[in-house]
Coordinates of C-alpha atoms in Angstrom, one line a residue:
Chain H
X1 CA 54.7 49.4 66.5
X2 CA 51.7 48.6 68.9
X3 CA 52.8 50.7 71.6
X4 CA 53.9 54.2 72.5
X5 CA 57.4 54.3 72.3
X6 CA 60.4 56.9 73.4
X7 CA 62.2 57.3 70.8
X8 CA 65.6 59.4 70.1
X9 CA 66.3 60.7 66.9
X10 CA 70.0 61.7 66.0
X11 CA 69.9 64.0 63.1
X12 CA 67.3 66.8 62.0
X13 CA 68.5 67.2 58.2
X14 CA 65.9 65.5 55.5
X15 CA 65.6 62.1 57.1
X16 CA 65.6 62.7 60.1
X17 CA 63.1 65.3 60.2
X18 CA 60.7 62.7 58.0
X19 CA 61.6 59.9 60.5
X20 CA 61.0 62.6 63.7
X21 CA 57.4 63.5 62.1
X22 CA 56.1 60.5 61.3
X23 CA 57.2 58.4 64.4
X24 CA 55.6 61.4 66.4
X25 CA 52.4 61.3 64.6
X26 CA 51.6 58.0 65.1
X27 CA 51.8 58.2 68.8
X28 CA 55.4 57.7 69.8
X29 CA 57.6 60.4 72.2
X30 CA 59.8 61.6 70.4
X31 CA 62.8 63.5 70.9
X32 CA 65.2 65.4 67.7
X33 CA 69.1 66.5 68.5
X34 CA 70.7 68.3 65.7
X35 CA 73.7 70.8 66.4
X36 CA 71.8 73.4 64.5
X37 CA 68.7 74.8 65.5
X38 CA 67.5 76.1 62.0
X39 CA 67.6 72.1 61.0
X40 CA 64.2 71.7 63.7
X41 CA 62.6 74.0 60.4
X42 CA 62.6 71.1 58.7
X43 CA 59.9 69.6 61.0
X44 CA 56.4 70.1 60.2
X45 CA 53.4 70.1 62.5
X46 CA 53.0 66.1 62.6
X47 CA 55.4 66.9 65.2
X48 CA 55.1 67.1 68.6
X49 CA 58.3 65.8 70.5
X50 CA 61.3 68.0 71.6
X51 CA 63.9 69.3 70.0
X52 CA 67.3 69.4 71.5
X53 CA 70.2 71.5 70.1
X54 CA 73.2 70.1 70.4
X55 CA 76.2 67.5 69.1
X56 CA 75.1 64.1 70.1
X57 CA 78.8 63.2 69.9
X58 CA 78.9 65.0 73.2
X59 CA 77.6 62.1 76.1
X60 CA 76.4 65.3 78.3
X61 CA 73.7 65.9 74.9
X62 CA 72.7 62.3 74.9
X63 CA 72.1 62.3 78.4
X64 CA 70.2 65.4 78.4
X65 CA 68.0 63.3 76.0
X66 CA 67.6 60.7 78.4
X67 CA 69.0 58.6 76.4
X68 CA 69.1 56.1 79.4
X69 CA 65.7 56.0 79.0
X70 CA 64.7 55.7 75.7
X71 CA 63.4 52.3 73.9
X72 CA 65.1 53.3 70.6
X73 CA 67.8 55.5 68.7
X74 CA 68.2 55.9 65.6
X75 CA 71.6 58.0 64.2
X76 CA 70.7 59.8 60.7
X77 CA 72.8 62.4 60.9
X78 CA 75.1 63.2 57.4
X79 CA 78.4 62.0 59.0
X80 CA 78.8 58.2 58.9
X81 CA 81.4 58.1 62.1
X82 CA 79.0 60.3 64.1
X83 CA 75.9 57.7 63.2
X84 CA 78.2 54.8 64.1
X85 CA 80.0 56.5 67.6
X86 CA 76.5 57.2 68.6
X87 CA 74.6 54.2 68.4
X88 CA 77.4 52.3 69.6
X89 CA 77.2 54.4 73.0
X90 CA 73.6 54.3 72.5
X91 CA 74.0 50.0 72.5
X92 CA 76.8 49.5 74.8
X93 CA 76.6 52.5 77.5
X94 CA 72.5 53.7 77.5
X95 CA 71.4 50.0 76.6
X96 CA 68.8 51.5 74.7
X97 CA 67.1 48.1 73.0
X98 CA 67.1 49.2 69.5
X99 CA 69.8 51.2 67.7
X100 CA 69.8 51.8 64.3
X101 CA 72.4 53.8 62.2
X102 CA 73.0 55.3 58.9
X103 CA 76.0 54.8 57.3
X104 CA 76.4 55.6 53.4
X105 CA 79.9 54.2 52.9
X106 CA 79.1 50.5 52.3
X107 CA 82.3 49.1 53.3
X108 CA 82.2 50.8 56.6
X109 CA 78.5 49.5 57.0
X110 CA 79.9 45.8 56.3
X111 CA 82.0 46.0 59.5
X112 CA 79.8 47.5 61.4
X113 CA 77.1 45.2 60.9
X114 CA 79.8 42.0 61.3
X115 CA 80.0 43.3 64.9
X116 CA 76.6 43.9 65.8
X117 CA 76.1 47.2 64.9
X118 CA 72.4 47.6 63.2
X119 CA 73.4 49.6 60.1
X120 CA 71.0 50.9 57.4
X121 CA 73.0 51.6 53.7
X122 CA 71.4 54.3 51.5
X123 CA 73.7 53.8 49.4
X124 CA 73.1 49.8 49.4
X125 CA 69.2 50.2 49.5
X126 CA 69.7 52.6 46.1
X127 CA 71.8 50.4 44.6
X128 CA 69.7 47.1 44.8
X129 CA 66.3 49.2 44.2
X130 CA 68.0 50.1 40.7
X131 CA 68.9 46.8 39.8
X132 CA 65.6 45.3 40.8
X133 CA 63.6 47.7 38.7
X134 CA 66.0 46.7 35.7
X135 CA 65.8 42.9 35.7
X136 CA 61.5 43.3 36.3
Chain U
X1 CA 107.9 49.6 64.6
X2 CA 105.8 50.5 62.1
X3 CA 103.2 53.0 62.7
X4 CA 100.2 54.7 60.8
X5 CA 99.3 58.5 62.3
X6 CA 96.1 60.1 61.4
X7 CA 96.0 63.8 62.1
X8 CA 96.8 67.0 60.6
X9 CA 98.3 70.6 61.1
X10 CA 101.3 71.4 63.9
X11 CA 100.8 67.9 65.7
X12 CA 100.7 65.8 63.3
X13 CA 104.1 67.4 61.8
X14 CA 106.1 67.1 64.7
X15 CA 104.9 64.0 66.0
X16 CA 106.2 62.7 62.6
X17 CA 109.2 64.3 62.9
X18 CA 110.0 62.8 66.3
X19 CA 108.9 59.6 65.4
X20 CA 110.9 59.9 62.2
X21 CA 113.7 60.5 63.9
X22 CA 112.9 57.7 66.3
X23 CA 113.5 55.3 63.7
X24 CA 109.8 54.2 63.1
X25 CA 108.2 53.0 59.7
X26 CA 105.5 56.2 59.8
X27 CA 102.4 56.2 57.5
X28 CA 100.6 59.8 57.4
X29 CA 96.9 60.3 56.7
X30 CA 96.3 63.5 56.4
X31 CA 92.5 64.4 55.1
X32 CA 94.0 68.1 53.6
X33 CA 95.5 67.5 50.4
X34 CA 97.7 70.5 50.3
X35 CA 99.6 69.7 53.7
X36 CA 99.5 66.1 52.5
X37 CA 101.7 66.9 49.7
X38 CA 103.8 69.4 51.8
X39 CA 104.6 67.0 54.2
X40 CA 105.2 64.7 52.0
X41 CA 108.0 66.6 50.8
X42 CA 109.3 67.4 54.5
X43 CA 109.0 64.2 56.3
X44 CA 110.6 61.2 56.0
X45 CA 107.3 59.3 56.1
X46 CA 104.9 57.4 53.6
X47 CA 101.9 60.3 53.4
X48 CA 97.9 59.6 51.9
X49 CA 95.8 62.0 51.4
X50 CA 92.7 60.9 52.7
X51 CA 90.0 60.1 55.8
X52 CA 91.9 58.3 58.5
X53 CA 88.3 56.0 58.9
X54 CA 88.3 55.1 55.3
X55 CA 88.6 51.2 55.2
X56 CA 90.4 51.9 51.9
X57 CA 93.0 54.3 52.9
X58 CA 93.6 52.5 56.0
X59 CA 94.6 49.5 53.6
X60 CA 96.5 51.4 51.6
X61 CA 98.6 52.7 54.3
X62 CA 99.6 48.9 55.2
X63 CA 97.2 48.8 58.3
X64 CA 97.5 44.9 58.0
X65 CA 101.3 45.3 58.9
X66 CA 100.8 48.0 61.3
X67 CA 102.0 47.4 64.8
X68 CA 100.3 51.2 65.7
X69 CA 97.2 53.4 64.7
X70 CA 97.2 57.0 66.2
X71 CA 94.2 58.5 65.6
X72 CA 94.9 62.6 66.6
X73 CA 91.6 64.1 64.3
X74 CA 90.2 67.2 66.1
X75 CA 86.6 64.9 65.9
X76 CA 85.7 62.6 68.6
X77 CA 84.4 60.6 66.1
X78 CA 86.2 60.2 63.2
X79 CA 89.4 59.1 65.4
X80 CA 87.1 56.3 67.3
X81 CA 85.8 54.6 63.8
X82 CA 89.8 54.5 62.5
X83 CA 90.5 52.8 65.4
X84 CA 87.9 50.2 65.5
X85 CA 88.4 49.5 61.6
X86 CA 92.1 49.4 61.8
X87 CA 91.7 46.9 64.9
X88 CA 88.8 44.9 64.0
X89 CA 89.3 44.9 59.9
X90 CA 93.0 44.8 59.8
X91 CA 94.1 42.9 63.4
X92 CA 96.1 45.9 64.6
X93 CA 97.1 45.3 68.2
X94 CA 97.2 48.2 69.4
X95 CA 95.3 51.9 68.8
X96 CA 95.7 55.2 70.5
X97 CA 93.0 57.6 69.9
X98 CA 92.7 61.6 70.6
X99 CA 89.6 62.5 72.8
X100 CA 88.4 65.8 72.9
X101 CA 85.1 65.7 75.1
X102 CA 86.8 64.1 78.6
X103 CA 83.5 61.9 78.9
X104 CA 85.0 59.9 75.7
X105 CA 88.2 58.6 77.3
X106 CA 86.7 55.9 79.3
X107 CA 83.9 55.6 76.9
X108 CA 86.8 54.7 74.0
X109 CA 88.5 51.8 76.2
X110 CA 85.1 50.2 76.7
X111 CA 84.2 50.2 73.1
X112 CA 87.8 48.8 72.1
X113 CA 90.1 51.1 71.5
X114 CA 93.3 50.3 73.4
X115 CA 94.4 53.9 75.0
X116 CA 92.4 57.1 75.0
X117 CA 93.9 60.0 76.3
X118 CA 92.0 63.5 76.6
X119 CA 93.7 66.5 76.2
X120 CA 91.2 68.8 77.4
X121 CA 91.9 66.4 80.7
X122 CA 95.8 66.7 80.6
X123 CA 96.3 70.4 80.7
X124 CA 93.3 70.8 82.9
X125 CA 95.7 68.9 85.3
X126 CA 98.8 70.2 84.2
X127 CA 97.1 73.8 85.2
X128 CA 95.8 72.3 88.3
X129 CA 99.1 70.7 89.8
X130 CA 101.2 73.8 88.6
X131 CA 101.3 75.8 91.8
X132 CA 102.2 78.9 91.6
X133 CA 105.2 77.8 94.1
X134 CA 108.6 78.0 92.2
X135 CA 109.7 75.5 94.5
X136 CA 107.6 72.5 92.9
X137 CA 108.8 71.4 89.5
X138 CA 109.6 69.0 86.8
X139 CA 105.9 67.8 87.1
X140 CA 105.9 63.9 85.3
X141 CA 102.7 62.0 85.0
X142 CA 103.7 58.3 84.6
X143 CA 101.5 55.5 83.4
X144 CA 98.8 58.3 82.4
X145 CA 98.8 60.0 85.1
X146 CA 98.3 57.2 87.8
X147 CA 101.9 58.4 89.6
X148 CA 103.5 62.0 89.3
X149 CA 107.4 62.4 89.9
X150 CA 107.9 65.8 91.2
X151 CA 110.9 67.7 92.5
X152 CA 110.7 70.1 95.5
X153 CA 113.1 72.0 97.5
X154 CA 112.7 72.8 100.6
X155 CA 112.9 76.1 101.7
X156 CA 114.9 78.1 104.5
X157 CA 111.1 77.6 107.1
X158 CA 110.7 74.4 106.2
X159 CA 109.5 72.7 109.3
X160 CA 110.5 69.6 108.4
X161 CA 114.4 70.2 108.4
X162 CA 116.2 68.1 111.2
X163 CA 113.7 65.5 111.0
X164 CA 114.0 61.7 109.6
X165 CA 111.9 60.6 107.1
X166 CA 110.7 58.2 109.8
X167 CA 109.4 60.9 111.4
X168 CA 107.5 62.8 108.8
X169 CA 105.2 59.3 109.0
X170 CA 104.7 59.8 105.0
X171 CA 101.0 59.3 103.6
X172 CA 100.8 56.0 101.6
X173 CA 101.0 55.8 98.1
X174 CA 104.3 58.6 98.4
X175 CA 107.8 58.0 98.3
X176 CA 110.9 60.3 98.7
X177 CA 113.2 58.7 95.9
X178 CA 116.1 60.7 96.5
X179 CA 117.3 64.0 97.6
X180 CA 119.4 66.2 96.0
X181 CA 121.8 67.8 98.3
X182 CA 124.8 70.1 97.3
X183 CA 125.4 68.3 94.0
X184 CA 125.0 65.0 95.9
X185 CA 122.3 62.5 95.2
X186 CA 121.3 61.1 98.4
X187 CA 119.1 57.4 97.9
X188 CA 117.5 58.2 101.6
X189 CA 116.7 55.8 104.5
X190 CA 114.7 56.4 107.3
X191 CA 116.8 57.5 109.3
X192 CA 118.2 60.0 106.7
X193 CA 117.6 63.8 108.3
X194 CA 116.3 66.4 105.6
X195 CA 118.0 69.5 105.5
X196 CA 116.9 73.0 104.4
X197 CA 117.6 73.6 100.6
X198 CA 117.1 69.7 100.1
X199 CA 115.5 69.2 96.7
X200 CA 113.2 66.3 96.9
X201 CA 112.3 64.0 93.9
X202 CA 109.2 62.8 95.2
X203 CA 107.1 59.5 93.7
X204 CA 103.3 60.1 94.4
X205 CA 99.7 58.7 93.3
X206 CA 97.6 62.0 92.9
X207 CA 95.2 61.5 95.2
X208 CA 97.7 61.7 98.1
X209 CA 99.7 64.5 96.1
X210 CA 98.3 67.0 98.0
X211 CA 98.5 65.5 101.0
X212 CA 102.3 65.0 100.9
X213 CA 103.0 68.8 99.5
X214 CA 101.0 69.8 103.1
X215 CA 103.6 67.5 105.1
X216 CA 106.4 69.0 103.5
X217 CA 105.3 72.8 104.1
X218 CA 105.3 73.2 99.9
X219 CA 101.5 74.3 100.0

């Protein structure tokens, strides 16, 4: 990432805040929603951005992010339907260039990545990082 | 017809039941196992405990055979997902999803789903177009709300009386279907003269609702 970049982060729990910190701290505006404020706690002082208290299910709380603005989005919040509604309004209505969601549920990730949806599996990523640490 | 419902608590129940009734093949989801198994044994329906966005449950409840998903969830998000799975992964023609934030409706349509209805929306209108008249009633949106059907009587002052409908030079997009006069139903013309204690069944796009109650002295 050459550039400074605005970045919306959906999602303050443990990765998001990491993500929110560390995107911040290497020179990017950044911008956190979570629905509950004591989740910004989890940020640490790498962190410079804004916060934003709200349910980013809610178009009004996206908008107030200026989401319309922002160069990427990425949806880590615990709830896989709220990741995937999000980035898809994030793709389809904001336009924002590069969405990224979590979704734990590998089946649902499967369809969602068949129609375009940039999905991110921690379940998947667990899975083949145990087997590839027992067949080296 | 055979449809899948995904909701819980008092709508889910009597939506069942009416559609029960209707005849339809009905597949519940219901996410809380206690009421899953209690209206299991109340309803004449197939019911799955389970989340209505689960590509699992929504194959176990015969989505590939569905000709229906209604998604009714109190979140946004969870009734959005079911949808798209049950129409993308399973090929179901058409889904009906529950919107709770009014921005969603038009939102849903664009991202696939086939009707979205808000019923924060509804009742706002419902509340909105319920004067507090007692001559205006029987309030019917048709095709979501793009036309209302209303019935009005006109009272002892109406102005209007003794006039033609030719004269009242109605505002387009309104109709006076029929008039109901003294037990009779009356098709009118334009020559047909209104009379005082007339009930009206009127035919009207909303945005000229208003417009035509003014007209007819009901405002």
């Amino acid at each position: 990432m050459a550039q400074s970049q605005y970045i919306v982060v959906v999602g303050c729990g443990r990765l998001g805040s990491i993500l929110a910190c560390r995107l911040s701290s290497q020179g990017n505006s950044v911008v956190v929603i979570d629905p509950y404020e004591s989740s910004f706690n989890n940020l640490n002082s790498e962190f410079s951005g804004f916060q934003i208290v709200g349910d980013a299910s809610e178009l009004a709380v996206l908008r107030s992010a200026k989401a319309d603005k922002a160069d990427c989005l990425l949806a880590v919040t615990d709830k896989d339907n709220v990741n995937l509604m999000v980035a898809q309004i994030a793709k389809n209505i904001f336009q924002i260039p590069t969405v990224l969601a979590r979704v734990f549920d590998p089946a649902r990730e499967k369809i969602y990545r068949d129609f375009g949806i940039a999905t991110i599996s921690p379940t998947q990523l667990s899975a083949d990082a145990f087997i590839t640490n027992l067949s080296s | 017809m055979r449809v899948i419902l995904i909701g819980s608590g008092k709508l889910a129940y009597f939506l069942s039941k009416q559609f029960a009734s209707k005849g339809y093949h009905l597949t519940v989801i219901d996410s809380d196992n206690e009421e899953a198994i209690a209206f299991s044994r109340n309803l004449k329906a197939i019911v799955i405990h389970g989340e209505g966005s689960n590509p699992n449950i929504l194959a176990q409840a015969g989505a590939y055979q569905a000709d229906v998903v209604l998604a009714l969830t109190i979140n946004d998000e969870d009734n959005l997902i079911a949808c798209q799975i049950a129409q993308k992964e399973y090929g179901v023609p058409r889904t009906v999803a529950l919107v709770n934030d009014p921005e969603n409706r038009p939102i849903f349509e664009k991202l696939g789903i086939s009707v979205a209805f808000s019923a924060t929306e509804i009742i706002a209108n419902l509340i909105e177009q319920q004067t507090s008249s007692d001559e205006i009633k029987n309030l019917l949106p048709v095709a979501e709300g793009k036309i209302n059907v209303t019935e009005i009587a006109l009272s002892e002052s109406a102005s209007i009386a003794g006039k033609t409908i030719d004269d009242l030079q109605l505002p387009t997009g309104t109709l006076i279907a029929s008039i109901l006069r003294q037990g009779d139903v009356i098709v009118p013309g334009g020559d047909t003269i209104l009379q005082t204690n007339d009930r009206l069944i009127l035919i009207a796009q909303p945005e000229y609702y208003g417009q035509l109650l003014r007209l007819l002295g009901a405002e």
